[in-house]
Amino acid sequence: MKKDLISQLNKQTLILDGAMGTMLQNVGLPAGSLPELLSLTNPDIVYNIHKAYIDAGSDIIYSNTFGANPYKLSGSGHTTKEIVSRSIEIAKSAASDKYVALDIGPIGQLLEPNGLLTFEDAIDIFKEIMAAGENADLIAIETMADLYEVKAAIIASKEVFMGTQKPVFVTMTIEENKRTFLGCSLDEIACYLNAAGVDAIGLNCSLGPVELKPIIEGLCKKTSLPVILKPNAGLPDPITGQYNIGAEMFSSLLNEIYFKGVSIFGGCCGTTPDYIKAIAHNLKGRAIVPRGVYEKPAVCSSTKTVYLDSVKLIGERINPTGKKLLKEAIKTKNMGYIIKQGLAQVDSGADILDVNIGLPEIDEAGLIPIVIKSLQKTIDSPLQIDSSDVGALEAGLRVYNGKPIVNSVNGDSENLDKILPLVKKYGSAVIGLTLDKNGIPESAEGRYKIAEKILNAALSHAIKKEDVYIDCLTLTASAQQKEVMETIKAVRLIKEGLGLKTVLGVSNVSFGLPNRELINSAFLTMALANGLDLPIINPNNKTIMDYVHAYKVLSNSDVSAEAYIKKFSVNALSDGAPVDPGQTKGIMSLNSAIISGIPMEAEIATKELLKTESELNIVDSYLIKALDIVGKKFEAGELFLPQLLLSAEAAQSAFETLKNNMALNGTTAAPKGKIILATVKGDIHDIGKNIVKALLQNYGYEIFDLGKDVPPEEITKCAISNNIKLIGLSALMTTTIKNMQETIYALRKSGHDCKIVVGGAVLTEEYAKMIGADYYAKDAMATVDIARATL
Amino acid sequence: MVNKIDKGGVLRLLAYNSAHNLNNTPVIDELVNECILEAENASQFRYIYKIFDINGCKLEGTDIYLNSRDIKAHLEGSSKCLVLAATIGVGVDRLISKYEITNITKAVIIDACGSVAAERAQTKAISEAAQALMSNKGMGCNFMTSQYSPGYGDFPISMQNKIIDILQAQKTIGLTVTENHIMIPRKSITSLTGISGQAVSGKLSGCKNCVLYNKCKFKKN
């Protein structure tokens, strides 16, 4: 069946069906109830709707399974398997020789990081649906707003139907601003789905054909896959719910869109068999209008696409080699530190971030998903997953939300056979290193040959040519001076001969030489002039960045030197942002910097104090004293919360300065005590908990921040294994207080000796007692007092 | 501008009052302005509503029963009910989560900005709904009560999930609700408004009717 459908997809137009929900509401289905249950209770009604669409001319009908998933069906008394398999049966009996698609809509719970559903759970839910719907001819994933949810569904389809090649259609739902509700644009939709290995992509629902016309035309220009359009019957009247476009009008609008290259047509909300009949009359079985699209090389996160149409910078700083604090952060899972490294590079101009957390003493495959998830939660630049451990590469690729770059494969056949299938499965681009078992060829020609081998291997795994980037490998001038130029030569050869994008790590070249910046910058400029597309650099290095800006002018990619002039003109230098009070003055005492809440001043003052005082003395005699003054003012009602927090941040910045200093000296400070902070299971309000954390850290406590939605077991486990004596729990909802109580119960039952402090908007002193807590903290300062009293 | 955020409202939610000394922290005022601007830019105003006949305790055409004492009192005299959900989208949630890592002060201020923006979104949505209703003569809708939301009084917060379902809010405005009845995007509001041919006011809305009126720091009047 599959072969037939796939060959038809590329040959002629196909007609889908129209709305199921609208038809069911027309026969009296109450608003808010589950239409999928009718497959069990009233199969005839469902059958008749399918039949009506088949009679109207549908080539493919969608089963009555849009919301048939364990989440939406919970409490219905029926399983996903029951409903999905029955729905497919009904559709097949109506379809005769036409195709039946297993229809899959959004699960109904937002995935992390926006919601609470984990990516792994989403994959499992989709697998359950697909296993139950295995008899369908194809999978139709529709009405999606979250690229991450789409990715979960695509991975599920590959794992459930491994080897059987069941076609997969994906349609997203988009607003007039050309983004989905979750901020994903046509660029990301096309960039990820072009690489994801699906069979047709498009748009459905949300708007009518008038509004969707320019949007689908935009999508048609970004993909060479068959394009699907399934609009609503216009826009609904807000009062009556009636849609404003009739069947004939609908059909004639779709006919116009056909000429832009869309080849699969159907209807969504408000459409009926009349609409399908009208479009089938015009559009069924017609030749596909060729689009001649070239898919531009690109990578993306879920909300940002980076097109490789000019030089793009890959930030190299998330790599522990030679970085003491980053090593420490990786070992202690301090995601805040890692995220800040990422944000700093993006602020300095990195387009893509390399992520390498390889350390001998950690479980890289176990940790990399946590790092990737943390980074993609706060940073929208695409990531490059860098590891020599295949397990870690796969773990990272799996959870990445978008199309990343794999760093790397090499010319060794065994290596290619292991990694390329992962690149294909997860829809990634890949860097190929021009080396193999025999090492790095000395000559540019030798490296060209390996690049060619890598390209051919990638093509044989159905990875597109534009997704293969070659790293010609930078050698160290101090050790292999005569081969430095071979690298530059190889860049040009590979770029011109194979037409591939090229990558180079730059900093290696200067190893062992003085004034490394100079060598790096000169080498970078030479490589860029010879066609380097993706330098891997330290974007926080001003000299290197200045050379990149200059190169962009000289190579005519910064047209009219607009960006350059903006950055370097005399006006830009002198006419910066209004000077932040104290930002550069460096005249405040640490005490007043903290009380006034100015982090930069606090940092400068701390550095000044370090000349004469010990770290510990600075904490006790300056930092904590200043914080106490602020705390008292807050309690007296003289300051409001943001002012208290600004002071906390200033103190934090003083602390960081002290910590950096100690790391340089190889000393560490013993924390005042260890405290767990967590927002209880089911609750996602963590801002209050984070305020408490900021203040407690200022007072020198070591915080084990377990985050939000934390199950009781996890808190108990952490308390016991780290022997923590004070546990702070937060809950903001009346509905999640019960989970707070359960957590307290679990801690008590474990026999672990600890005090528990609770806080959150719905709690009171009495309530805290009632659920068994030791302390109630009315605000963050109160928690500090409790910590001081108990630890 | 649809997303305009009122600074007074932001300061109120931050429990600011005239006793506070802004001079202590010279950057604070500018910081609040900056946060308001960022929150405005990150907001995407969307809403959806449907109108149902009230039939005894039931919203006709749904499986929603309005059995709680307070909601019954609120809708007394109304023949129809406007069920509405409004949101400012995930943009502000994302800003907050970023600033929770890099700048907790801004996270707190933007959190307040988001709440003000969500309230404004609801007000705006209600006024657009009212306009559509008034222009539809057949509806006989001349009067509206104020808004009543799940979690007020004895109207259970679990009703949130039902409202999201009957409005198909995920599909129409990208609004979902967790099993513990927390809406995501976080800065969203659902409400019920009574509609009638005769004057109705809605008995139980506004700060003065809240059981926490005497001790709340955030009340409006």
Coordinates of N, CA and C in Angstrom, one line a residue, chain A residues 25 29-33 66 71-72 106-110 114-116 143 149 173 175 177 180-183 205 237-240 268-269 302-303 336 339-340 343 377-378 578 580-581 595-598 633 637-643 645-646 649 681-687 690-691 694 733-736 738-739 764, chain B residues 11 14-17 19-28 30-32 44 46 49-52 61-63 89-90 93-94 96-109 111 129 132-133 136 139 157 161-162 165-166 168-186 215:
Chain A
Q25 N -20.8 17.5 15.8 CA -21.6 18.5 16.5 C -23.0 18.7 15.8
L29 N -23.5 16.3 19.2 CA -22.4 16.0 20.2 C -22.2 17.3 21.0
P30 N -22.3 17.1 22.4 CA -22.2 18.3 23.2 C -20.8 18.9 23.2
A31 N -20.7 20.2 23.3 CA -19.4 20.9 23.4 C -18.6 20.3 24.5
G32 N -17.3 20.1 24.3 CA -16.5 19.7 25.4 C -16.4 18.2 25.6
S33 N -17.3 17.4 24.9 CA -17.2 16.0 25.1 C -16.3 15.3 24.1
F66 N -8.5 11.9 16.6 CA -7.7 13.1 16.8 C -7.3 13.2 18.3
Y71 N -4.1 10.6 27.8 CA -4.3 11.8 28.6 C -5.8 12.2 28.5
K72 N -6.2 12.4 27.2 CA -7.6 12.9 27.1 C -8.6 11.8 27.4
P106 N -2.8 17.1 18.9 CA -1.9 17.4 20.1 C -2.5 16.6 21.3
I107 N -1.6 16.2 22.2 CA -1.9 15.4 23.3 C -2.9 16.2 24.2
G108 N -2.7 17.5 24.3 CA -3.7 18.2 25.2 C -2.9 18.8 26.4
Q109 N -1.7 18.3 26.6 CA -0.9 18.9 27.7 C 0.3 19.4 27.0
L110 N 0.8 20.6 27.4 CA 2.0 21.2 26.7 C 3.2 20.4 27.2
N114 N 7.5 24.4 28.3 CA 6.3 25.2 28.5 C 5.4 24.6 29.5
G115 N 5.2 23.3 29.4 CA 4.3 22.6 30.3 C 5.0 21.5 31.0
L116 N 4.2 20.6 31.6 CA 4.8 19.6 32.5 C 5.1 18.2 31.8
T143 N -2.7 19.7 13.3 CA -3.0 20.7 14.2 C -2.0 21.0 15.3
E149 N 6.6 18.6 20.1 CA 5.5 17.5 20.1 C 5.6 16.8 18.8
T173 N -0.5 24.1 12.8 CA -1.5 25.1 12.8 C -0.8 26.5 13.1
E175 N -0.8 31.0 12.9 CA -1.6 32.2 13.0 C -1.2 33.2 11.9
N177 N 0.2 35.9 12.0 CA 1.6 36.4 12.2 C 2.6 35.4 11.7
T180 N 3.3 29.7 15.0 CA 2.4 28.9 15.8 C 2.2 29.5 17.1
F181 N 1.3 29.0 17.9 CA 1.0 29.5 19.3 C 2.3 29.5 20.1
L182 N 3.2 28.6 19.8 CA 4.4 28.5 20.6 C 5.6 29.2 19.9
G183 N 5.3 30.0 18.9 CA 6.4 30.8 18.4 C 7.2 30.2 17.2
C205 N -6.2 23.9 9.9 CA -7.0 24.5 10.9 C -6.6 26.0 11.1
D237 N -18.1 33.1 12.9 CA -18.8 34.2 13.6 C -18.7 34.0 15.1
P238 N -18.2 35.0 15.9 CA -17.9 34.7 17.3 C -19.2 34.3 18.1
I239 N -20.3 34.9 17.6 CA -21.6 34.6 18.4 C -22.2 33.3 17.9
T240 N -22.4 33.1 16.6 CA -23.1 32.0 16.2 C -22.2 30.8 15.9
C268 N -10.8 21.6 7.2 CA -10.7 21.4 8.6 C -12.1 21.9 9.2
C269 N -12.0 22.6 10.3 CA -13.3 23.0 11.0 C -14.3 23.7 10.1
S302 N 13.6 25.5 18.0 CA 12.1 25.5 17.8 C 11.6 26.9 17.4
T303 N 12.4 27.9 17.6 CA 11.8 29.2 17.3 C 12.8 30.1 16.5
G336 N 22.5 26.5 35.7 CA 22.5 28.0 35.6 C 23.9 28.5 35.1
I339 N 24.1 27.7 31.3 CA 23.2 28.5 30.5 C 23.8 29.9 30.4
K340 N 24.4 30.4 31.5 CA 25.1 31.7 31.4 C 26.2 31.8 30.4
L343 N 24.4 32.1 27.1 CA 23.9 33.4 26.8 C 24.9 34.5 26.5
K377 N 15.8 25.7 26.7 CA 14.7 26.4 27.4 C 14.9 27.9 27.4
T378 N 16.2 28.3 27.5 CA 16.4 29.7 27.6 C 17.1 30.4 26.4
P578 N 22.7 55.2 28.0 CA 23.0 56.1 29.1 C 23.7 55.4 30.2
D580 N 24.7 53.7 33.2 CA 24.1 53.1 34.4 C 24.8 53.7 35.6
P581 N 24.0 54.3 36.6 CA 24.7 54.8 37.7 C 25.6 53.8 38.3
I595 N 23.5 47.8 49.1 CA 22.3 48.5 49.5 C 21.6 49.2 48.3
S596 N 22.4 49.8 47.4 CA 21.8 50.4 46.2 C 21.4 49.4 45.1
G597 N 21.8 48.2 45.3 CA 21.5 47.2 44.3 C 22.2 47.3 42.9
I598 N 23.5 47.5 42.9 CA 24.2 47.7 41.6 C 25.3 46.6 41.5
K633 N 15.3 46.8 56.3 CA 14.6 47.9 55.6 C 13.4 47.3 54.9
G637 N 9.2 47.7 55.8 CA 8.3 48.3 54.8 C 8.9 49.5 54.1
E638 N 10.2 49.7 54.2 CA 10.8 50.8 53.6 C 11.2 50.5 52.2
L639 N 11.4 49.2 51.9 CA 11.8 48.7 50.5 C 10.7 47.7 50.1
F640 N 10.4 47.7 48.7 CA 9.6 46.6 48.3 C 10.4 45.6 47.5
L641 N 9.7 44.4 47.2 CA 10.5 43.2 46.8 C 11.5 43.4 45.7
P642 N 11.2 44.1 44.6 CA 12.3 44.3 43.6 C 13.5 44.9 44.1
Q643 N 13.4 45.8 45.1 CA 14.6 46.5 45.7 C 15.4 45.5 46.5
L645 N 15.5 42.4 45.9 CA 16.2 41.4 45.0 C 17.4 42.1 44.3
L646 N 17.3 43.4 43.9 CA 18.4 44.0 43.3 C 19.6 43.9 44.2
E649 N 21.0 40.6 44.1 CA 21.8 40.3 42.9 C 23.2 41.0 43.0
K681 N 5.3 18.5 43.7 CA 4.8 17.8 42.6 C 3.4 18.5 42.1
G682 N 3.3 18.6 40.8 CA 2.0 19.1 40.3 C 2.0 20.7 40.2
D683 N 3.0 21.3 40.9 CA 3.0 22.8 40.9 C 4.1 23.3 40.0
I684 N 3.9 24.4 39.3 CA 4.9 24.9 38.4 C 5.3 26.3 38.8
H685 N 4.8 26.8 39.9 CA 5.2 28.1 40.3 C 6.5 28.1 41.0
D686 N 7.6 28.5 40.3 CA 8.9 28.4 41.0 C 9.6 29.8 41.2
I687 N 8.9 30.8 40.9 CA 9.6 32.1 41.0 C 9.8 32.4 42.5
N690 N 12.6 30.5 43.7 CA 13.9 31.1 43.2 C 14.3 32.4 43.9
I691 N 13.3 33.1 44.4 CA 13.7 34.3 45.2 C 14.3 33.9 46.5
A694 N 17.9 32.8 45.9 CA 18.8 33.9 45.7 C 19.3 34.4 47.1
M733 N -0.8 26.5 44.9 CA -2.2 26.2 44.6 C -2.8 25.4 45.7
T734 N -4.1 25.7 45.9 CA -4.8 24.9 46.9 C -4.8 23.4 46.5
T735 N -4.8 23.2 45.2 CA -4.8 21.8 44.7 C -3.4 21.1 44.8
T736 N -2.4 21.8 45.0 CA -1.1 21.1 45.1 C -0.6 21.1 46.6
K738 N -1.9 19.4 48.8 CA -1.9 18.0 49.2 C -0.6 17.3 48.9
N739 N 0.0 17.7 47.8 CA 1.3 17.1 47.4 C 2.4 17.6 48.4
T764 N -0.7 29.3 55.3 CA -0.7 30.2 56.5 C 0.0 29.5 57.6
Chain B
L11 N 3.1 47.9 39.8 CA 3.6 48.3 41.1 C 2.7 47.7 42.2
L14 N 3.4 44.3 42.8 CA 4.7 44.1 43.5 C 4.6 44.6 44.9
A15 N 3.3 44.9 45.4 CA 3.1 45.3 46.7 C 3.8 46.6 47.1
Y16 N 3.9 47.5 46.0 CA 4.5 48.8 46.2 C 3.5 49.7 46.9
N17 N 4.0 50.5 47.9 CA 3.1 51.6 48.4 C 4.0 52.8 48.7
A19 N 4.9 54.2 51.2 CA 5.9 54.2 52.2 C 7.3 53.7 51.8
H20 N 7.3 53.1 50.6 CA 8.6 52.6 50.1 C 9.5 53.7 49.6
N21 N 10.7 53.5 49.8 CA 11.7 54.6 49.4 C 12.4 54.2 48.1
L22 N 11.9 54.8 47.0 CA 12.5 54.4 45.7 C 13.9 55.0 45.6
N23 N 14.2 56.0 46.3 CA 15.6 56.6 46.2 C 16.7 55.7 46.7
N24 N 16.3 54.7 47.5 CA 17.3 53.8 48.0 C 18.0 53.0 46.9
T25 N 17.2 52.7 45.9 CA 17.7 51.9 44.8 C 17.5 52.7 43.5
P26 N 18.5 53.5 43.1 CA 18.3 54.5 42.0 C 17.9 53.8 40.6
V27 N 18.2 52.6 40.4 CA 17.9 52.0 39.1 C 16.5 51.4 39.0
I28 N 15.8 51.4 40.1 CA 14.5 50.6 40.1 C 13.5 51.1 39.2
E30 N 13.7 52.8 36.4 CA 14.0 52.5 35.0 C 13.9 51.0 34.7
L31 N 14.2 50.2 35.7 CA 14.1 48.8 35.5 C 12.7 48.3 35.3
V32 N 11.8 48.9 36.1 CA 10.3 48.6 35.9 C 9.9 49.0 34.5
Q44 N 1.3 38.1 23.2 CA 0.5 37.9 22.0 C -1.0 37.7 22.6
R46 N -4.7 36.9 22.7 CA -5.7 36.0 22.0 C -6.8 35.7 22.9
Y49 N -14.4 32.9 22.9 CA -15.6 32.8 23.8 C -16.7 32.1 23.1
K50 N -17.6 31.6 23.9 CA -18.8 31.0 23.3 C -20.0 31.4 24.3
I51 N -21.2 31.5 23.7 CA -22.3 31.9 24.5 C -23.3 30.7 24.6
F52 N -23.7 30.4 25.9 CA -24.6 29.3 26.1 C -25.8 29.8 26.8
G61 N -26.2 22.6 26.0 CA -25.2 22.1 24.9 C -23.9 21.8 25.4
T62 N -23.7 21.7 26.8 CA -22.4 21.3 27.3 C -22.7 20.3 28.5
D63 N -21.7 19.8 29.1 CA -22.0 19.0 30.3 C -21.5 19.8 31.5
G89 N -0.2 34.4 25.8 CA 0.7 33.5 25.2 C 2.0 33.1 26.0
V90 N 2.8 32.3 25.4 CA 3.9 31.7 26.2 C 5.2 32.7 26.2
D93 N 6.0 33.9 29.7 CA 6.5 32.7 30.5 C 7.9 32.5 30.2
R94 N 8.3 32.5 28.9 CA 9.7 32.3 28.5 C 10.6 33.3 29.0
I96 N 10.2 35.1 31.7 CA 10.4 35.0 33.1 C 11.3 33.8 33.4
S97 N 11.2 32.7 32.7 CA 12.0 31.6 33.0 C 13.5 31.9 32.6
K98 N 13.7 32.7 31.6 CA 15.1 33.1 31.3 C 15.7 34.0 32.4
Y99 N 14.8 35.0 32.8 CA 15.4 35.9 33.9 C 15.5 35.3 35.2
E100 N 14.7 34.2 35.5 CA 14.9 33.5 36.7 C 16.4 33.0 36.9
I101 N 17.0 32.8 35.7 CA 18.4 32.4 35.8 C 19.4 33.5 35.7
T102 N 19.0 34.6 34.9 CA 20.0 35.6 34.8 C 19.8 36.9 35.6
N103 N 18.5 37.1 36.0 CA 18.2 38.4 36.7 C 16.9 38.2 37.4
I104 N 17.0 37.8 38.7 CA 15.7 37.4 39.4 C 14.8 38.6 39.6
T105 N 15.5 39.8 39.7 CA 14.6 41.0 39.9 C 13.7 41.2 38.7
K106 N 14.3 41.1 37.5 CA 13.5 41.3 36.3 C 12.5 40.2 36.2
A107 N 12.8 39.0 36.6 CA 11.8 37.9 36.6 C 10.6 38.3 37.4
V108 N 10.8 38.8 38.6 CA 9.7 39.1 39.5 C 8.9 40.3 38.9
I109 N 9.6 41.3 38.4 CA 8.8 42.4 37.8 C 8.0 42.0 36.6
D111 N 7.0 39.1 35.9 CA 5.8 38.2 36.3 C 4.6 39.1 36.6
A129 N -16.3 41.2 23.0 CA -17.5 40.2 23.0 C -18.8 41.0 23.2
A132 N -19.8 42.7 20.0 CA -20.4 41.7 19.1 C -21.8 41.4 19.5
L133 N -22.0 41.2 20.8 CA -23.3 40.8 21.3 C -24.4 41.9 21.1
N136 N -25.7 42.2 17.7 CA -26.5 41.1 17.3 C -27.8 41.2 18.0
M139 N -30.0 38.4 19.8 CA -29.6 37.8 21.1 C -30.3 38.4 22.3
I157 N -11.9 25.3 41.1 CA -10.9 25.6 40.1 C -10.8 24.5 39.1
N161 N -10.6 23.1 33.6 CA -10.4 22.1 32.6 C -11.6 22.0 31.7
K162 N -12.8 22.1 32.3 CA -14.1 22.0 31.5 C -14.2 23.2 30.5
D165 N -12.0 22.8 27.6 CA -12.5 21.8 26.7 C -13.6 22.4 25.8
I166 N -14.6 23.0 26.5 CA -15.8 23.5 25.7 C -15.4 24.6 24.7
Q168 N -12.5 24.6 23.2 CA -11.4 24.0 22.4 C -10.3 25.0 22.4
A169 N -9.9 25.4 23.6 CA -9.0 26.6 23.7 C -7.6 26.2 23.3
Q170 N -7.2 25.0 23.3 CA -5.9 24.6 22.8 C -5.8 24.9 21.3
K171 N -6.8 24.4 20.6 CA -6.8 24.5 19.2 C -7.0 26.0 18.8
T172 N -7.8 26.7 19.5 CA -8.2 28.1 19.0 C -7.2 29.2 19.5
I173 N -6.7 29.1 20.8 CA -5.8 30.1 21.2 C -4.6 29.6 21.9
G174 N -4.3 28.3 21.8 CA -3.1 27.7 22.3 C -3.1 27.6 23.9
L175 N -4.3 27.6 24.5 CA -4.3 27.5 25.9 C -4.6 26.1 26.4
T176 N -3.8 25.7 27.4 CA -4.0 24.3 27.9 C -4.1 24.4 29.5
V177 N -4.5 23.3 30.1 CA -4.5 23.3 31.6 C -4.0 22.0 32.1
T178 N -3.3 22.0 33.2 CA -2.7 20.8 33.7 C -3.7 20.0 34.5
E179 N -3.3 18.8 34.9 CA -4.2 18.0 35.8 C -4.5 18.7 37.1
N180 N -3.6 19.5 37.5 CA -3.8 20.3 38.8 C -4.4 21.6 38.5
H181 N -5.0 21.8 37.3 CA -5.8 23.0 36.9 C -5.0 24.2 36.8
I182 N -3.7 24.1 36.5 CA -2.9 25.3 36.3 C -2.9 25.6 34.7
M183 N -3.3 26.8 34.4 CA -3.3 27.1 32.9 C -1.9 27.4 32.4
I184 N -1.6 26.9 31.2 CA -0.4 27.2 30.5 C -0.8 27.6 29.1
P185 N -0.4 28.7 28.5 CA 0.5 29.7 29.1 C -0.1 30.2 30.5
R186 N 0.9 30.5 31.4 CA 0.5 30.9 32.8 C -0.3 32.2 32.8
K215 N -7.4 41.3 54.4 CA -5.9 41.1 54.6 C -5.1 41.2 53.3

